[in-house]
Short mmCIF file of C-alpha atoms and ligand atoms in Angstrom, two decimals:
data_model
loop_
_atom_site.label_atom_id
_atom_site.label_comp_id
_atom_site.label_asym_id
_atom_site.label_seq_id
_atom_site.Cartn_x
_atom_site.Cartn_y
_atom_site.Cartn_z
CA MET A 17 -7.69 5.56 20.44
CA LEU A 18 -5.66 7.20 17.79
CA LEU A 19 -8.35 10.42 17.28
CA ASP A 20 -7.97 13.46 15.32
CA THR A 21 -9.37 16.87 15.65
CA PHE A 22 -11.68 16.29 12.61
CA GLY A 23 -13.17 13.24 14.32
CA ARG A 24 -11.77 10.70 12.40
CA GLN A 25 -10.37 7.32 14.22
CA ALA A 26 -7.37 5.59 13.14
CA VAL A 27 -7.74 1.84 13.01
CA ASP A 28 -5.54 0.95 10.13
CA LEU A 29 -2.05 0.51 10.73
CA ARG A 30 0.46 0.38 7.92
CA VAL A 31 3.91 -1.26 8.85
CA SER A 32 6.78 -0.42 6.45
CA LEU A 33 9.15 -3.21 6.95
CA THR A 34 11.96 -1.89 4.55
CA ASP A 35 12.58 0.58 2.19
CA ARG A 36 14.68 -1.61 -0.19
CA CYS A 37 13.05 -3.07 -3.28
CA ASN A 38 14.13 -5.44 -6.20
CA LEU A 39 12.05 -3.70 -8.72
CA ARG A 40 12.39 -0.12 -10.04
CA CYS A 41 8.97 0.80 -10.84
CA THR A 42 8.99 4.04 -12.92
CA TYR A 43 6.26 5.76 -10.99
CA CYS A 44 7.96 4.92 -7.55
CA MET A 45 11.84 5.25 -7.74
CA PRO A 46 14.82 5.68 -10.19
CA GLU A 47 16.45 3.18 -12.11
CA GLU A 48 19.83 3.59 -9.60
CA GLY A 49 17.56 3.01 -6.23
CA LEU A 50 17.82 5.17 -3.52
CA GLN A 51 19.94 5.94 -0.55
CA TRP A 52 18.53 2.96 1.56
CA LEU A 53 18.03 3.50 5.37
CA ALA A 54 21.18 2.09 7.55
CA LYS A 55 20.76 -1.11 9.28
CA PRO A 56 21.08 0.47 12.95
CA ASP A 57 18.21 2.64 12.03
CA LEU A 58 15.77 0.41 11.03
CA LEU A 59 13.51 -0.74 13.62
CA THR A 60 14.36 -4.84 14.50
CA ASP A 61 11.52 -7.38 14.73
CA GLU A 62 11.16 -6.92 18.37
CA GLU A 63 10.67 -3.42 18.05
CA ILE A 64 8.15 -3.70 15.16
CA VAL A 65 6.06 -6.32 17.17
CA ARG A 66 6.40 -4.08 20.38
CA LEU A 67 4.81 -1.07 18.70
CA VAL A 68 2.12 -2.83 16.67
CA THR A 69 1.07 -4.59 19.91
CA ILE A 70 0.65 -0.98 21.46
CA ALA A 71 -1.51 0.12 18.56
CA VAL A 72 -3.43 -2.94 18.48
CA ARG A 73 -3.72 -3.11 22.52
CA ASP A 74 -3.91 0.36 23.53
CA LEU A 75 -4.87 2.18 20.57
CA GLY A 76 -7.64 0.57 18.91
CA VAL A 77 -5.64 -0.63 15.74
CA ARG A 78 -7.81 -3.47 14.27
CA GLU A 79 -6.33 -3.82 10.88
CA VAL A 80 -2.20 -4.16 10.20
CA ARG A 81 -1.05 -4.40 6.90
CA PHE A 82 2.64 -4.72 6.13
CA THR A 83 4.45 -2.83 3.30
CA GLY A 84 7.67 -1.31 2.17
CA GLY A 85 9.72 -1.12 -0.07
CA GLU A 86 9.38 -5.08 -0.77
CA PRO A 87 8.25 -6.50 2.32
CA LEU A 88 8.88 -10.01 1.13
CA LEU A 89 12.91 -8.91 1.60
CA ARG A 90 12.46 -8.51 5.26
CA PRO A 91 14.03 -11.87 6.57
CA GLY A 92 11.89 -11.62 9.75
CA LEU A 93 8.34 -11.25 8.03
CA VAL A 94 6.93 -14.95 8.50
CA ALA A 95 7.98 -14.14 12.40
CA VAL A 96 6.35 -10.51 12.73
CA VAL A 97 3.35 -11.73 11.23
CA ALA A 98 3.34 -14.74 13.56
CA ALA A 99 3.73 -12.81 16.38
CA CYS A 100 1.09 -10.17 15.63
CA SER A 101 -1.64 -13.16 14.95
CA GLU A 102 -1.33 -13.72 18.69
CA LEU A 103 -2.21 -10.32 19.58
CA GLU A 104 -5.64 -9.87 21.51
CA PRO A 105 -7.59 -8.55 20.02
CA ARG A 106 -6.51 -10.38 17.33
CA PRO A 107 -5.82 -7.99 14.29
CA GLU A 108 -6.68 -8.50 10.80
CA LEU A 109 -3.33 -8.71 9.22
CA SER A 110 -2.49 -8.38 5.49
CA LEU A 111 0.28 -7.61 3.10
CA THR A 112 1.15 -5.66 -0.21
CA THR A 113 3.87 -6.94 -2.09
CA ASN A 114 5.16 -6.99 -5.76
CA GLY A 115 4.82 -11.10 -5.47
CA ILE A 116 8.45 -11.72 -6.14
CA GLY A 117 9.08 -14.46 -3.62
CA LEU A 118 5.51 -15.01 -2.60
CA ALA A 119 5.79 -18.40 -4.49
CA ARG A 120 8.21 -19.50 -1.50
CA THR A 121 6.99 -17.96 0.94
CA ALA A 122 3.13 -17.71 0.70
CA THR A 123 2.05 -21.04 2.44
CA ALA A 124 4.41 -20.05 5.69
CA LEU A 125 2.99 -16.56 5.43
CA ARG A 126 -0.78 -18.37 5.62
CA GLU A 127 0.21 -20.50 8.50
CA ALA A 128 2.08 -17.45 10.48
CA GLY A 129 -1.71 -15.82 10.40
CA LEU A 130 -1.59 -13.65 7.38
CA ASP A 131 -5.20 -13.27 6.24
CA ARG A 132 -5.07 -11.41 2.99
CA VAL A 133 -2.52 -10.24 0.15
CA ASN A 134 -2.47 -7.32 -2.47
CA VAL A 135 0.08 -7.98 -5.47
CA SER A 136 0.92 -5.14 -7.54
CA LEU A 137 1.03 -5.86 -11.03
CA ASP A 138 0.61 -3.42 -13.91
CA THR A 139 0.83 -5.30 -16.99
CA LEU A 140 -0.06 -8.78 -18.49
CA ASP A 141 3.09 -8.32 -20.94
CA PRO A 142 6.74 -9.17 -19.92
CA GLU A 143 8.29 -6.70 -22.13
CA VAL A 144 6.15 -3.91 -20.68
CA PHE A 145 6.39 -5.29 -17.15
CA ARG A 146 10.34 -4.85 -17.86
CA THR A 147 9.68 -1.22 -19.22
CA LEU A 148 7.84 -0.54 -16.26
CA THR A 149 9.74 -2.12 -13.42
CA ARG A 150 13.03 -2.03 -15.06
CA ARG A 151 13.60 -5.99 -14.27
CA ASN A 152 12.84 -9.18 -16.00
CA ARG A 153 10.68 -10.55 -13.56
CA HIS A 154 7.00 -11.04 -14.65
CA GLN A 155 6.87 -14.49 -14.15
CA ASP A 156 7.96 -14.52 -10.39
CA VAL A 157 4.96 -11.93 -9.98
CA LEU A 158 2.56 -14.56 -11.83
CA ASP A 159 3.95 -17.32 -9.82
CA GLY A 160 3.84 -15.39 -6.66
CA LEU A 161 -0.10 -14.94 -7.32
CA ALA A 162 -0.60 -18.55 -8.20
CA ALA A 163 1.00 -19.81 -4.66
CA ALA A 164 -0.94 -17.09 -2.62
CA GLU A 165 -4.39 -18.54 -4.07
CA ALA A 166 -2.96 -22.07 -3.37
CA ALA A 167 -2.12 -20.98 0.21
CA GLY A 168 -5.67 -19.63 0.77
CA LEU A 169 -4.73 -16.21 0.75
CA ALA A 170 -8.03 -15.38 -1.16
CA PRO A 171 -9.52 -13.42 -2.40
CA VAL A 172 -6.37 -12.26 -4.18
CA LYS A 173 -6.25 -8.55 -4.71
CA LEU A 174 -4.38 -6.83 -7.69
CA ASN A 175 -2.97 -3.24 -7.77
CA ALA A 176 -2.40 -1.92 -10.83
CA VAL A 177 -1.18 2.00 -11.65
CA LEU A 178 -1.81 2.82 -15.43
CA MET A 179 0.77 4.89 -17.07
CA ARG A 180 -0.14 6.99 -20.50
CA GLY A 181 1.55 5.54 -23.39
CA VAL A 182 3.01 2.86 -21.43
CA ASN A 183 0.07 -0.12 -19.92
CA ASP A 184 -3.08 2.10 -20.29
CA HIS A 185 -3.99 0.29 -23.34
CA GLU A 186 -4.18 -2.81 -20.90
CA ALA A 187 -6.96 -1.48 -18.60
CA ALA A 188 -9.65 -3.79 -20.10
CA ASP A 189 -7.42 -6.71 -20.85
CA LEU A 190 -6.08 -6.74 -16.84
CA LEU A 191 -9.67 -6.71 -15.83
CA ALA A 192 -10.70 -9.69 -17.89
CA TRP A 193 -7.88 -11.70 -17.10
CA CYS A 194 -8.50 -10.89 -13.33
CA LEU A 195 -12.08 -11.91 -13.64
CA GLU A 196 -10.98 -15.25 -15.49
CA LYS A 197 -8.64 -15.67 -12.40
CA GLY A 198 -10.94 -14.81 -9.72
CA TYR A 199 -8.43 -11.70 -8.54
CA GLU A 200 -9.77 -8.53 -7.61
CA LEU A 201 -8.32 -5.66 -9.34
CA ARG A 202 -8.00 -2.36 -8.17
CA PHE A 203 -6.53 0.40 -10.18
CA ILE A 204 -4.59 3.28 -8.05
CA GLU A 205 -4.33 6.87 -9.71
CA GLN A 206 -0.53 7.67 -9.78
CA MET A 207 0.09 10.11 -6.91
CA PRO A 208 2.98 12.54 -6.60
CA LEU A 209 5.02 10.34 -4.15
CA ASP A 210 7.90 9.01 -6.65
CA ALA A 211 11.66 9.68 -5.48
CA GLN A 212 12.57 11.56 -8.83
CA HIS A 213 9.60 13.91 -8.33
CA GLY A 214 8.53 13.09 -12.07
CA TRP A 215 4.73 13.27 -11.45
CA ASP A 216 2.80 15.58 -13.30
CA ARG A 217 -0.93 16.03 -12.90
CA ALA A 218 -1.71 16.17 -16.96
CA SER A 219 -0.25 12.88 -17.60
CA MET A 220 -1.92 10.88 -14.71
CA VAL A 221 -4.44 8.69 -15.86
CA THR A 222 -7.54 10.00 -13.90
CA ALA A 223 -10.19 7.53 -12.74
CA THR A 224 -12.52 8.92 -14.99
CA GLU A 225 -10.15 7.58 -17.93
CA ILE A 226 -9.76 4.67 -16.38
CA LEU A 227 -13.29 4.17 -16.23
CA ASP A 228 -13.63 4.87 -19.73
CA LEU A 229 -11.29 2.39 -20.89
CA LEU A 230 -13.33 -0.22 -19.11
CA GLN A 231 -16.51 0.70 -19.83
CA ALA A 232 -15.55 0.21 -23.53
CA ARG A 233 -15.48 -3.34 -23.07
CA PHE A 234 -17.84 -4.25 -19.87
CA ALA A 235 -20.87 -2.88 -18.34
CA LEU A 236 -19.84 -1.30 -14.67
CA THR A 237 -22.58 -0.55 -12.00
CA PRO A 238 -21.69 0.83 -9.05
CA GLU A 239 -21.61 -1.96 -6.43
CA PRO A 240 -24.83 -1.46 -4.20
CA SER A 241 -23.36 -3.02 -1.10
CA ALA A 242 -20.09 -1.03 -1.37
CA ARG A 243 -20.74 1.99 1.22
CA ARG A 244 -17.02 3.21 0.54
CA GLY A 245 -16.85 4.16 4.31
CA ALA A 246 -13.03 4.34 4.69
CA ALA A 247 -12.21 1.79 2.15
CA PRO A 248 -10.18 3.95 -0.57
CA ALA A 249 -11.63 1.90 -3.37
CA GLU A 250 -14.90 2.76 -5.57
CA ARG A 251 -16.23 -0.29 -6.78
CA TRP A 252 -18.20 -1.50 -9.56
CA LEU A 253 -19.53 -4.62 -10.41
CA VAL A 254 -18.89 -6.02 -14.05
CA ASP A 255 -21.29 -6.93 -16.37
CA GLY A 256 -24.05 -7.38 -13.15
CA GLY A 257 -21.50 -9.27 -10.85
CA PRO A 258 -20.21 -11.07 -9.04
CA GLY A 259 -16.91 -10.05 -10.80
CA ARG A 260 -16.12 -6.36 -9.59
CA VAL A 261 -13.24 -3.90 -9.79
CA GLY A 262 -12.35 -1.16 -7.62
CA VAL A 263 -10.50 2.38 -8.54
CA ILE A 264 -8.59 4.43 -5.68
CA ALA A 265 -8.66 7.73 -7.13
CA SER A 266 -6.48 9.39 -4.33
CA VAL A 267 -5.81 12.54 -6.63
CA THR A 268 -8.81 13.07 -8.43
CA ARG A 269 -11.77 12.03 -5.76
CA PRO A 270 -9.78 11.62 -2.45
CA PHE A 271 -11.22 10.28 0.55
CA CYS A 272 -9.51 11.92 3.24
CA ARG A 273 -12.77 12.94 5.03
CA ALA A 274 -13.17 9.36 6.00
CA CYS A 275 -9.48 7.97 6.40
CA ASP A 276 -8.88 5.70 8.95
CA ARG A 277 -5.07 5.48 8.54
CA THR A 278 -1.91 5.58 10.64
CA ARG A 279 1.56 4.74 9.54
CA LEU A 280 4.70 3.43 10.78
CA THR A 281 7.79 3.89 8.74
CA ALA A 282 10.86 1.08 8.72
CA ASP A 283 12.90 3.43 11.14
CA GLY A 284 10.28 4.04 13.62
CA GLN A 285 8.34 7.23 12.50
CA VAL A 286 5.12 7.73 12.65
CA ARG A 287 3.18 9.49 10.21
CA ASN A 288 -0.32 10.56 10.20
CA CYS A 289 -0.68 10.94 6.22
CA LEU A 290 0.87 9.50 3.03
CA PHE A 291 1.40 12.85 2.43
CA ALA A 292 2.26 14.66 5.93
CA THR A 293 5.46 16.70 5.83
CA GLY A 294 6.17 15.75 9.52
CA GLU A 295 6.87 12.86 11.65
CA THR A 296 6.84 11.73 15.14
CA ASP A 297 9.84 9.83 16.17
CA LEU A 298 9.09 6.55 18.20
CA ARG A 299 12.17 4.91 17.57
CA THR A 300 14.14 7.32 19.56
CA ALA A 301 11.85 7.31 22.06
CA LEU A 302 11.47 3.47 22.62
CA ARG A 303 15.48 3.22 22.44
CA SER A 304 15.66 5.85 25.09
CA GLY A 305 13.70 3.85 27.39
CA ALA A 306 9.91 5.32 27.20
CA ASP A 307 7.20 2.61 28.42
CA ASP A 308 4.09 1.48 26.36
CA ALA A 309 1.83 4.19 27.84
CA GLU A 310 4.64 7.02 26.90
CA LEU A 311 4.81 5.57 23.46
CA ALA A 312 1.05 5.56 22.95
CA GLY A 313 1.06 8.97 24.14
CA LEU A 314 3.47 10.17 21.47
CA TRP A 315 1.22 8.07 18.78
CA ARG A 316 -1.84 9.62 20.21
CA ALA A 317 -0.54 13.09 19.48
CA ALA A 318 0.63 12.08 16.31
CA MET A 319 -2.66 11.51 15.28
CA TRP A 320 -4.46 14.46 16.42
CA GLY A 321 -2.48 16.48 14.42
CA LYS A 322 -3.28 15.17 11.27
CA LYS A 323 -4.75 17.69 8.61
CA ALA A 324 -8.04 17.77 7.09
CA GLY A 325 -6.41 16.39 3.61
CA ALA A 326 -3.86 15.82 1.71
CA GLY A 327 -4.32 18.61 -0.56
CA ILE A 328 -2.74 17.39 -3.78
CA ASP A 329 -4.93 19.68 -5.78
CA ASN A 330 -4.01 22.85 -3.66
CA PRO A 331 -1.75 25.35 -5.51
CA GLU A 332 0.54 25.14 -2.51
CA PHE A 333 0.70 21.45 -1.99
CA LEU A 334 3.95 19.90 -1.49
CA GLN A 335 5.27 16.67 -2.13
CA PRO A 336 6.69 14.76 1.28
CA GLU A 337 10.45 14.25 1.25
CA ARG A 338 10.03 10.55 1.75
CA PRO A 339 9.13 8.95 -1.53
CA MET A 340 6.13 6.46 -1.34
CA SER A 341 8.75 3.51 -1.16
CA ALA A 342 10.21 5.00 2.14
CA ILE A 343 6.83 5.34 3.55
CA GLY A 344 5.00 2.60 2.98
CA GLY A 345 2.45 2.53 0.58
N1 SAM B 20 6.71 -2.91 -3.21
C1 SAM B 20 5.18 -3.29 -2.60
C2 SAM B 20 3.97 -3.22 -4.04
O1 SAM B 20 4.75 -2.81 -5.02
O2 SAM B 20 3.06 -3.88 -3.60
C3 SAM B 20 4.72 -2.48 -1.74
C4 SAM B 20 4.88 -1.12 -1.60
S1 SAM B 20 4.42 -0.27 -2.97
C5 SAM B 20 5.07 1.47 -2.58
C6 SAM B 20 2.63 -0.31 -2.42
C7 SAM B 20 1.77 0.28 -4.03
O3 SAM B 20 2.17 1.56 -4.29
C8 SAM B 20 1.86 -0.47 -4.85
O4 SAM B 20 0.90 -1.18 -5.15
C9 SAM B 20 2.34 0.72 -6.01
O5 SAM B 20 1.91 0.02 -7.31
C10 SAM B 20 2.04 1.58 -5.45
N2 SAM B 20 2.74 3.01 -5.93
C11 SAM B 20 4.10 3.11 -5.85
N3 SAM B 20 4.41 4.25 -6.36
C12 SAM B 20 3.12 5.05 -6.41
C13 SAM B 20 2.74 6.09 -7.21
N4 SAM B 20 3.44 6.97 -7.14
N5 SAM B 20 1.44 6.62 -7.05
C14 SAM B 20 0.56 5.60 -6.80
N6 SAM B 20 0.79 4.30 -6.61
C15 SAM B 20 2.07 3.82 -6.32
FE1 SF4 B 21 9.35 -1.63 -5.46
FE2 SF4 B 21 6.56 -1.57 -4.93
FE3 SF4 B 21 8.02 1.00 -5.47
FE4 SF4 B 21 7.68 -0.97 -7.45
S1 SF4 B 21 5.96 0.19 -6.31
S2 SF4 B 21 9.53 0.26 -6.84
S3 SF4 B 21 7.43 -2.76 -6.20
S4 SF4 B 21 8.23 -0.59 -3.67
#
C-alpha cells in the first residue's frame, strides 16, 4: 500500500499523459506555451499501463484519473483507458479535460471503459473564453460536454476557476446553466501553480467570496450526506436540492490531512503532492530493467516521504518548479 508517516493511504492516482495543451489558460501557462517535454522522455503507452498496473494490483490504488496538459492530445489515450479497464481489481477510470476533441472521442472512451469525465469551463461567454484561454474554442468545449453526456459519461462534472475582474461576475450564471443542463459544477480556488509565477494571494477569488457570489442568487445548504473525507470539494445543495455545487478551497481550506492522492507525471516521475518540491524517478528505473517489485518499492518510498501539508499559507512556501500543466492537475 502507499502509506505515509501521517497515516494516510494513497488510493487515487493522477496520471499525466502529456504536458502539452491546445489552450493557454492565463492561470496555467503563458501565451507562448512552455518548453514541452521531449518525446523520448515521455513514458510510452506500454510504460504507463505497466506502472498503473503496479499501482492497482500491488499498491492499493482504486481510482485512476488521466489528466495533463490536455490528455485528449495523447494519441494512445483510448488504448491506455482500455488496458487499464482490464485490470483487477477494476479501478474507477476518469478523465480531466478541457473538452476540446471530446465530441469526437467521448463514445470511444466510454466504450474503452472510461467511467467519468470532468470538463474544465470557466465561462459561458465566448469572448471571455478567448481572453481567458487565448483561444477561440468555446463552442468546441460545449460540443464536448454534450457528447460526453450523450455517451453516458454521466454525471458530467464541470471545473471552473474564477479570476477577479475576468469571469467572477459569472459565478451564479455558471451554476444556473449547470443546474439546467444537469452538470455538476465545482469551483476551484486559483493555486500558485502557474508556469509564469503570477499567482498572488490578494487577487485570488476565495471560497468564501465564491459562496457569497452564489448565495446572492441561490440558497445553499451543506449537503448532509457529503462527508468530505478525502474528497477535496465541499458540497452544497442548491435551493434544497437535488442540484448541488462544490468548492475546492485548496488554498483557504486545504484538505491535506485527508489527502489520498499520488501522481505520475508524463515523464515517469512520482510526486506525492501537487506542491511537492521533490520527485521519484520511476522512468529511469523502469528503463534500466527494474522489476515490478522494485518499482513498487520506489513508489512506496516516494509516498512515505509525503509532507503533512502543502503549506501554501506558510511564509516559507515555495512554488514547485513544475507548473500544473506538467504535473497533471
Ligand atoms: N487540460 C485539462 C483541463 O484543463 O481540464 C487537464 C489539466 S488542467 C491542469 C486540470 C485542472 O486544473 C483544470 O480544471 C484547470 O482549470 C485547473 N487549473 C490549472 N491551473 C490552475 C491553477 N493555477 N489553480 C487552480 N486550478 C488550476
Ligand atoms: Fe491547458 Fe488545462 Fe492548463 Fe488550460 S488549465 S492551459 S486547458 S492544461
